[in-house]
mmCIF file of C-alpha atoms and ligand atoms in Angstrom:
data_model
loop_
_atom_site.group_PDB
_atom_site.id
_atom_site.type_symbol
_atom_site.label_atom_id
_atom_site.label_comp_id
_atom_site.label_asym_id
_atom_site.label_seq_id
_atom_site.Cartn_x
_atom_site.Cartn_y
_atom_site.Cartn_z
ATOM 1 C CA MET X 1458 0.227 0.032 0.192
ATOM 2 C CA ASP X 1459 1.312 3.313 -1.153
ATOM 3 C CA PHE X 1460 0.267 5.982 1.396
ATOM 4 C CA LEU X 1461 1.544 8.852 -1.083
ATOM 5 C CA HIS X 1462 -0.418 8.467 -4.322
ATOM 6 C CA LYS X 1463 -2.447 6.334 -2.224
ATOM 7 C CA ASN X 1464 -3.305 3.476 -4.349
ATOM 8 C CA PHE X 1465 -5.908 1.873 -1.929
ATOM 9 C CA VAL X 1466 -9.720 2.467 -1.450
ATOM 10 C CA TYR X 1467 -11.645 1.936 1.057
ATOM 11 C CA ARG X 1468 -15.163 -0.377 1.392
ATOM 12 C CA THR X 1469 -17.606 -1.512 3.305
ATOM 13 C CA ILE X 1470 -18.256 -5.051 2.852
ATOM 14 C CA SER X 1471 -19.616 -8.353 5.276
ATOM 15 C CA PHE X 1472 -16.940 -9.552 7.182
ATOM 16 C CA ASP X 1473 -17.437 -13.789 5.704
ATOM 17 C CA ALA X 1474 -17.949 -11.523 2.192
ATOM 18 C CA PHE X 1475 -14.699 -10.133 2.914
ATOM 19 C CA VAL X 1476 -12.483 -13.175 4.347
ATOM 20 C CA GLN X 1477 -13.726 -15.102 1.309
ATOM 21 C CA ARG X 1478 -12.349 -12.672 -1.098
ATOM 22 C CA ALA X 1479 -9.307 -11.675 0.458
ATOM 23 C CA SER X 1480 -8.354 -15.354 0.736
ATOM 24 C CA GLU X 1481 -8.779 -16.095 -2.246
ATOM 25 C CA GLU X 1482 -6.808 -15.220 -5.255
ATOM 26 C CA LYS X 1483 -9.027 -14.220 -7.869
ATOM 27 C CA HIS X 1484 -12.863 -12.472 -7.299
ATOM 28 C CA ALA X 1485 -16.054 -13.498 -9.163
ATOM 29 C CA ASN X 1486 -16.927 -10.611 -6.762
ATOM 30 C CA TYR X 1487 -15.126 -7.783 -6.240
ATOM 31 C CA PHE X 1488 -15.476 -3.111 -6.275
ATOM 32 C CA ILE X 1489 -12.019 -2.781 -9.285
ATOM 33 C CA SER X 1490 -10.749 -5.555 -10.241
ATOM 34 C CA GLU X 1491 -10.656 -9.289 -10.570
ATOM 35 C CA ASP X 1492 -6.899 -9.691 -8.911
ATOM 36 C CA GLU X 1493 -7.857 -7.152 -6.071
ATOM 37 C CA LYS X 1494 -5.873 -7.240 -2.768
ATOM 38 C CA TYR X 1495 -7.874 -7.172 1.093
ATOM 39 C CA TYR X 1496 -6.373 -5.605 4.091
ATOM 40 C CA LEU X 1497 -8.423 -5.311 7.544
ATOM 41 C CA ARG X 1498 -7.519 -3.374 10.248
ATOM 42 C CA SER X 1499 -10.406 -3.310 12.789
ATOM 43 C CA LEU X 1500 -12.020 -0.714 14.566
ATOM 44 C CA GLY X 1501 -13.845 0.338 16.862
ATOM 45 C CA ASP X 1502 -17.762 0.454 17.347
ATOM 46 C CA ASP X 1503 -18.079 3.784 16.473
ATOM 47 C CA PRO X 1504 -14.455 4.676 14.726
ATOM 48 C CA ARG X 1505 -13.989 8.335 15.705
ATOM 49 C CA LYS X 1506 -14.610 7.108 19.374
ATOM 50 C CA ASP X 1507 -14.482 4.105 19.987
ATOM 51 C CA ILE X 1508 -11.616 1.715 20.414
ATOM 52 C CA ALA X 1509 -10.804 -1.845 18.698
ATOM 53 C CA ASP X 1510 -11.439 -4.538 20.922
ATOM 54 C CA ILE X 1511 -12.170 -7.964 19.383
ATOM 55 C CA LYS X 1512 -13.855 -8.886 22.491
ATOM 56 C CA GLU X 1513 -15.989 -6.167 21.480
ATOM 57 C CA GLN X 1514 -16.770 -6.484 17.663
ATOM 58 C CA PHE X 1515 -15.633 -10.022 17.416
ATOM 59 C CA PRO X 1516 -16.832 -12.696 20.726
ATOM 60 C CA VAL X 1517 -17.115 -14.979 19.553
ATOM 61 C CA LEU X 1518 -14.021 -14.840 17.591
ATOM 62 C CA ALA X 1519 -11.639 -13.598 20.979
ATOM 63 C CA GLU X 1520 -12.172 -16.841 22.745
ATOM 64 C CA ASP X 1521 -10.095 -18.258 20.029
ATOM 65 C CA ILE X 1522 -6.826 -16.131 21.155
ATOM 66 C CA ARG X 1523 -5.182 -16.165 24.495
ATOM 67 C CA VAL X 1524 -3.117 -13.319 24.789
ATOM 68 C CA PRO X 1525 0.441 -13.502 26.841
ATOM 69 C CA GLU X 1526 -0.053 -11.694 30.384
ATOM 70 C CA PHE X 1527 3.420 -9.510 29.743
ATOM 71 C CA PHE X 1528 1.489 -5.877 31.512
ATOM 72 C CA GLU X 1529 -1.534 -5.176 33.772
ATOM 73 C CA LYS X 1530 -4.897 -5.257 33.249
ATOM 74 C CA GLU X 1531 -5.562 -1.488 33.441
ATOM 75 C CA GLN X 1532 -2.881 -1.185 30.814
ATOM 76 C CA PHE X 1533 -4.879 -2.525 28.004
ATOM 77 C CA PHE X 1534 -5.152 -0.193 24.959
ATOM 78 C CA SER X 1535 -6.663 -1.933 21.983
ATOM 79 C CA SER X 1536 -6.698 -5.054 20.268
ATOM 80 C CA VAL X 1537 -6.724 -4.887 16.745
ATOM 81 C CA PHE X 1538 -7.731 -8.304 13.573
ATOM 82 C CA ARG X 1539 -5.141 -7.677 10.859
ATOM 83 C CA ILE X 1540 -6.309 -9.929 8.128
ATOM 84 C CA SER X 1541 -4.074 -9.750 4.834
ATOM 85 C CA SER X 1542 -4.757 -10.889 1.092
ATOM 86 C CA ARG X 1543 -1.576 -12.509 -0.223
ATOM 87 C CA GLY X 1544 1.191 -10.158 -1.099
ATOM 88 C CA VAL X 1545 -0.216 -7.202 0.758
ATOM 89 C CA GLN X 1546 2.077 -4.621 1.903
ATOM 90 C CA LEU X 1547 1.489 -2.385 4.511
ATOM 91 C CA TRP X 1548 3.482 1.155 4.649
ATOM 92 C CA THR X 1549 7.106 0.830 7.102
ATOM 93 C CA HIS X 1550 5.444 3.063 11.008
ATOM 94 C CA TYR X 1551 5.378 3.538 14.195
ATOM 95 C CA ASP X 1552 3.087 2.850 16.769
ATOM 96 C CA VAL X 1553 3.566 4.482 20.353
ATOM 97 C CA MET X 1554 2.663 1.741 22.543
ATOM 98 C CA ASP X 1555 4.433 -1.481 23.150
ATOM 99 C CA ASN X 1556 2.464 -4.268 20.593
ATOM 100 C CA LEU X 1557 1.907 -8.452 20.103
ATOM 101 C CA LEU X 1558 1.516 -9.302 17.238
ATOM 102 C CA ILE X 1559 0.009 -12.118 17.053
ATOM 103 C CA GLN X 1560 0.087 -14.671 13.980
ATOM 104 C CA VAL X 1561 -2.940 -16.911 13.983
ATOM 105 C CA THR X 1562 -3.135 -18.204 10.472
ATOM 106 C CA GLY X 1563 -0.971 -17.819 7.660
ATOM 107 C CA LYS X 1564 3.002 -15.953 7.431
ATOM 108 C CA LYS X 1565 4.477 -12.732 7.731
ATOM 109 C CA ARG X 1566 7.613 -10.645 7.413
ATOM 110 C CA VAL X 1567 8.563 -8.023 8.945
ATOM 111 C CA VAL X 1568 10.783 -5.501 8.676
ATOM 112 C CA LEU X 1569 11.511 -3.851 12.065
ATOM 113 C CA TYR X 1570 14.509 -0.912 12.352
ATOM 114 C CA SER X 1571 15.037 1.083 15.709
ATOM 115 C CA PRO X 1572 13.754 4.610 16.384
ATOM 116 C CA ARG X 1573 17.725 5.666 16.456
ATOM 117 C CA ASP X 1574 17.348 4.861 13.093
ATOM 118 C CA ALA X 1575 14.721 7.544 12.402
ATOM 119 C CA THR X 1576 16.866 9.970 10.899
ATOM 120 C CA TYR X 1577 17.275 8.029 8.341
ATOM 121 C CA LEU X 1578 13.930 6.674 6.780
ATOM 122 C CA TYR X 1579 12.302 9.663 5.497
ATOM 123 C CA LEU X 1580 9.343 10.070 8.145
ATOM 124 C CA THR X 1581 5.875 12.488 6.970
ATOM 125 C CA GLY X 1582 4.653 12.336 10.444
ATOM 126 C CA ASP X 1583 4.563 8.354 11.824
ATOM 127 C CA LYS X 1584 5.556 6.657 8.702
ATOM 128 C CA SER X 1585 8.741 6.391 6.611
ATOM 129 C CA GLU X 1586 7.802 7.656 2.290
ATOM 130 C CA VAL X 1587 10.856 5.137 1.360
ATOM 131 C CA LEU X 1588 8.027 1.989 0.228
ATOM 132 C CA ASP X 1589 9.409 -0.184 -1.205
ATOM 133 C CA ILE X 1590 12.307 -1.493 1.251
ATOM 134 C CA ASP X 1591 14.049 -3.857 -0.734
ATOM 135 C CA ASN X 1592 14.884 -1.841 -3.711
ATOM 136 C CA PRO X 1593 14.479 1.873 -1.777
ATOM 137 C CA ASP X 1594 15.190 4.005 -3.856
ATOM 138 C CA LEU X 1595 18.791 5.339 -3.055
ATOM 139 C CA SER X 1596 19.052 8.462 -5.233
ATOM 140 C CA ARG X 1597 16.080 10.165 -3.431
ATOM 141 C CA TYR X 1598 16.878 8.204 -0.241
ATOM 142 C CA PRO X 1599 20.526 7.773 0.034
ATOM 143 C CA GLU X 1600 20.674 8.175 3.677
ATOM 144 C CA PHE X 1601 18.434 4.640 3.885
ATOM 145 C CA GLN X 1602 21.281 3.130 3.832
ATOM 146 C CA LYS X 1603 22.128 3.193 7.081
ATOM 147 C CA ALA X 1604 18.736 2.472 8.519
ATOM 148 C CA VAL X 1605 19.764 -1.652 9.999
ATOM 149 C CA ARG X 1606 17.556 -3.824 9.355
ATOM 150 C CA TYR X 1607 15.780 -6.432 11.640
ATOM 151 C CA GLU X 1608 13.940 -9.300 9.767
ATOM 152 C CA CYS X 1609 11.755 -11.648 11.087
ATOM 153 C CA HIS X 1610 8.557 -14.491 9.403
ATOM 154 C CA LEU X 1611 5.819 -15.280 12.194
ATOM 155 C CA CYS X 1612 4.318 -18.277 11.152
ATOM 156 C CA PRO X 1613 0.559 -19.420 12.984
ATOM 157 C CA GLY X 1614 1.029 -18.875 16.709
ATOM 158 C CA ASP X 1615 3.655 -16.302 16.575
ATOM 159 C CA VAL X 1616 3.727 -13.642 18.177
ATOM 160 C CA LEU X 1617 6.542 -10.062 18.252
ATOM 161 C CA PHE X 1618 6.769 -7.837 20.292
ATOM 162 C CA ILE X 1619 7.140 -4.958 18.347
ATOM 163 C CA PRO X 1620 8.421 -1.955 21.304
ATOM 164 C CA ALA X 1621 6.913 1.563 20.878
ATOM 165 C CA LEU X 1622 8.951 3.848 18.373
ATOM 166 C CA TRP X 1623 9.827 1.280 16.080
ATOM 167 C CA PHE X 1624 9.390 1.342 13.016
ATOM 168 C CA HIS X 1625 7.502 -2.006 11.470
ATOM 169 C CA ASN X 1626 7.179 -2.588 7.912
ATOM 170 C CA THR X 1627 4.513 -6.050 6.954
ATOM 171 C CA VAL X 1628 4.134 -8.198 4.086
ATOM 172 C CA ALA X 1629 1.457 -11.467 4.042
ATOM 173 C CA VAL X 1630 3.585 -14.077 2.533
ATOM 174 C CA GLU X 1631 0.454 -15.503 2.397
ATOM 175 C CA PHE X 1632 -3.284 -15.004 3.605
ATOM 176 C CA GLY X 1633 -2.876 -14.251 7.210
ATOM 177 C CA VAL X 1634 -5.472 -13.878 9.938
ATOM 178 C CA GLY X 1635 -3.579 -11.742 12.949
ATOM 179 C CA VAL X 1636 -4.466 -9.873 16.007
ATOM 180 C CA ASN X 1637 -1.840 -7.343 17.575
ATOM 181 C CA VAL X 1638 -2.546 -6.050 20.722
ATOM 182 C CA PHE X 1639 -1.314 -2.091 22.116
ATOM 183 C CA TRP X 1640 -1.053 -1.186 26.330
ATOM 184 C CA LYS X 1641 0.120 1.361 27.918
ATOM 185 C CA ASN X 1642 3.284 0.897 28.107
ATOM 186 C CA LEU X 1643 3.824 4.752 30.156
ATOM 187 C CA PRO X 1644 1.214 6.698 32.607
ATOM 188 C CA SER X 1645 -1.456 6.804 30.665
ATOM 189 C CA GLU X 1646 -2.089 11.266 31.112
ATOM 190 C CA VAL X 1647 1.513 10.921 28.642
ATOM 191 C CA TYR X 1648 -0.514 10.349 25.685
ATOM 192 C CA ASP X 1649 -3.478 11.861 24.092
ATOM 193 C CA ARG X 1650 -6.934 10.854 24.922
ATOM 194 C CA THR X 1651 -8.312 11.511 21.460
ATOM 195 C CA ASP X 1652 -6.430 8.934 20.101
ATOM 196 C CA THR X 1653 -8.556 6.018 18.556
ATOM 197 C CA TYR X 1654 -5.247 4.365 17.183
ATOM 198 C CA GLY X 1655 -2.473 4.164 19.270
ATOM 199 C CA ASN X 1656 -0.325 6.237 17.201
ATOM 200 C CA LYS X 1657 -0.945 9.465 18.276
ATOM 201 C CA ASP X 1658 2.151 11.055 19.188
ATOM 202 C CA PRO X 1659 2.413 11.993 22.983
ATOM 203 C CA THR X 1660 0.969 14.765 23.873
ATOM 204 C CA ALA X 1661 3.899 16.334 25.283
ATOM 205 C CA ALA X 1662 5.850 15.464 21.771
ATOM 206 C CA THR X 1663 2.776 16.837 19.928
ATOM 207 C CA ARG X 1664 3.858 20.133 21.617
ATOM 208 C CA ALA X 1665 6.697 20.379 21.460
ATOM 209 C CA MET X 1666 6.573 19.401 17.439
ATOM 210 C CA GLN X 1667 4.487 22.907 17.666
ATOM 211 C CA ILE X 1668 7.427 24.868 19.135
ATOM 212 C CA ILE X 1669 9.729 24.087 17.069
ATOM 213 C CA ASP X 1670 7.351 24.681 13.956
ATOM 214 C CA ARG X 1671 7.050 28.208 15.726
ATOM 215 C CA ALA X 1672 10.450 28.073 15.899
ATOM 216 C CA LEU X 1673 11.297 27.348 11.996
ATOM 217 C CA LYS X 1674 8.323 30.340 10.477
ATOM 218 C CA ALA X 1675 10.547 32.864 13.414
ATOM 219 C CA LEU X 1676 13.787 31.716 11.046
ATOM 220 C CA GLU X 1677 12.244 32.275 7.525
ATOM 221 C CA GLU X 1678 12.146 36.536 9.588
ATOM 222 C CA LEU X 1679 15.526 35.502 8.934
ATOM 223 C CA PRO X 1680 17.517 36.052 5.813
ATOM 224 C CA GLU X 1681 18.927 33.064 4.569
ATOM 225 C CA GLU X 1682 22.330 33.322 5.509
ATOM 226 C CA TYR X 1683 21.811 33.597 9.111
ATOM 227 C CA ARG X 1684 18.721 31.721 8.778
ATOM 228 C CA ASP X 1685 21.205 29.030 8.220
ATOM 229 C CA PHE X 1686 23.182 29.535 10.869
ATOM 230 C CA TYR X 1687 20.363 29.683 13.509
ATOM 231 C CA ALA X 1688 19.287 26.256 11.904
ATOM 232 C CA ARG X 1689 22.849 24.789 12.783
ATOM 233 C CA ARG X 1690 22.559 26.302 15.950
ATOM 234 C CA ILE X 1691 19.129 24.775 17.434
ATOM 235 C CA VAL X 1692 20.815 21.309 15.717
ATOM 236 C CA LEU X 1693 23.506 21.276 18.185
ATOM 237 C CA ARG X 1694 21.203 22.866 21.459
ATOM 238 C CA ILE X 1695 18.615 19.758 20.571
ATOM 239 C CA GLN X 1696 21.376 17.744 19.844
ATOM 240 C CA SER X 1697 23.826 18.550 23.424
ATOM 241 C CA LYS X 1698 19.855 18.442 25.179
ATOM 242 C CA ALA X 1699 18.240 15.908 24.586
ATOM 243 C CA TYR X 1700 19.937 12.765 22.280
ATOM 244 C CA ARG X 1701 20.820 9.567 24.412
ATOM 245 C CA THR X 1702 24.343 9.569 24.320
ATOM 246 C CA ASN X 1703 24.767 6.741 26.221
ATOM 247 C CA LEU X 1704 23.593 4.294 23.501
ATOM 248 C CA GLU X 1705 24.920 0.787 24.480
HETATM 249 O O1 AKG Y 30 0.583 -7.421 10.515
HETATM 250 C C1 AKG Y 30 -0.078 -6.253 9.960
HETATM 251 O O2 AKG Y 30 -0.782 -5.789 8.835
HETATM 252 C C2 AKG Y 30 0.354 -4.968 10.378
HETATM 253 C C3 AKG Y 30 0.550 -4.168 12.101
HETATM 254 C C4 AKG Y 30 0.890 -3.319 12.592
HETATM 255 O O3 AKG Y 30 1.282 -2.133 12.018
HETATM 256 C C5 AKG Y 30 0.646 -3.426 14.213
HETATM 257 O O4 AKG Y 30 0.853 -4.286 14.419
HETATM 258 O O5 AKG Y 30 1.251 -2.850 14.947
#
């Protein structure tokens, strides 16, 4: 899926028809083309307000899944169905909460990048613009080659822990059913209360970004040479004050 050129559309379809179509390669019934692919990321009852919880939206199917006890009940945030046709690739992105990705059926390739490699990923918000991570256009994204790639394949029954802020990119190697479970690994007041997807930046981070935007606007008042000089000073200040230096 390409979020830059939006090569996908949202459609409503009954769950059984969805599973049927996602699991077949050619469709007798389809929206756009007979070999179109399908991806479900389940939502809350009211997607604008409610948080996805398979126990609420799919109570019978939810019985089949035992979520490993990695967190206290109060930290639970959401549980989300991820059902995908073979071949669907989800762009590289991060979420702001810890996450268990549970593979129920089918195989999935997952590639991860450390949050410390954020500088090499050409981010637009929480997503990397480098869509083709296997054959990246290095003339356009030269820094991408510095990002260290961690790769694994999930088979039925495998559970992958994806820590908050770790970038991940998934490819369904086969039609597959997965569930991911997010939980609040930080105190609950850190998170944005309007977040229903587990991917809105913590409010302090959003404030910090807004302040940076204001700083950039202020620099625009200066001639280019001065703007460049003070931009470098700001970067140095951020590096010396906020970067973690004792990195292992
Ligand atoms: O499994 C997928 O297709 C995507 C998983 C994902 O983005 C997540 O677990 O946050």
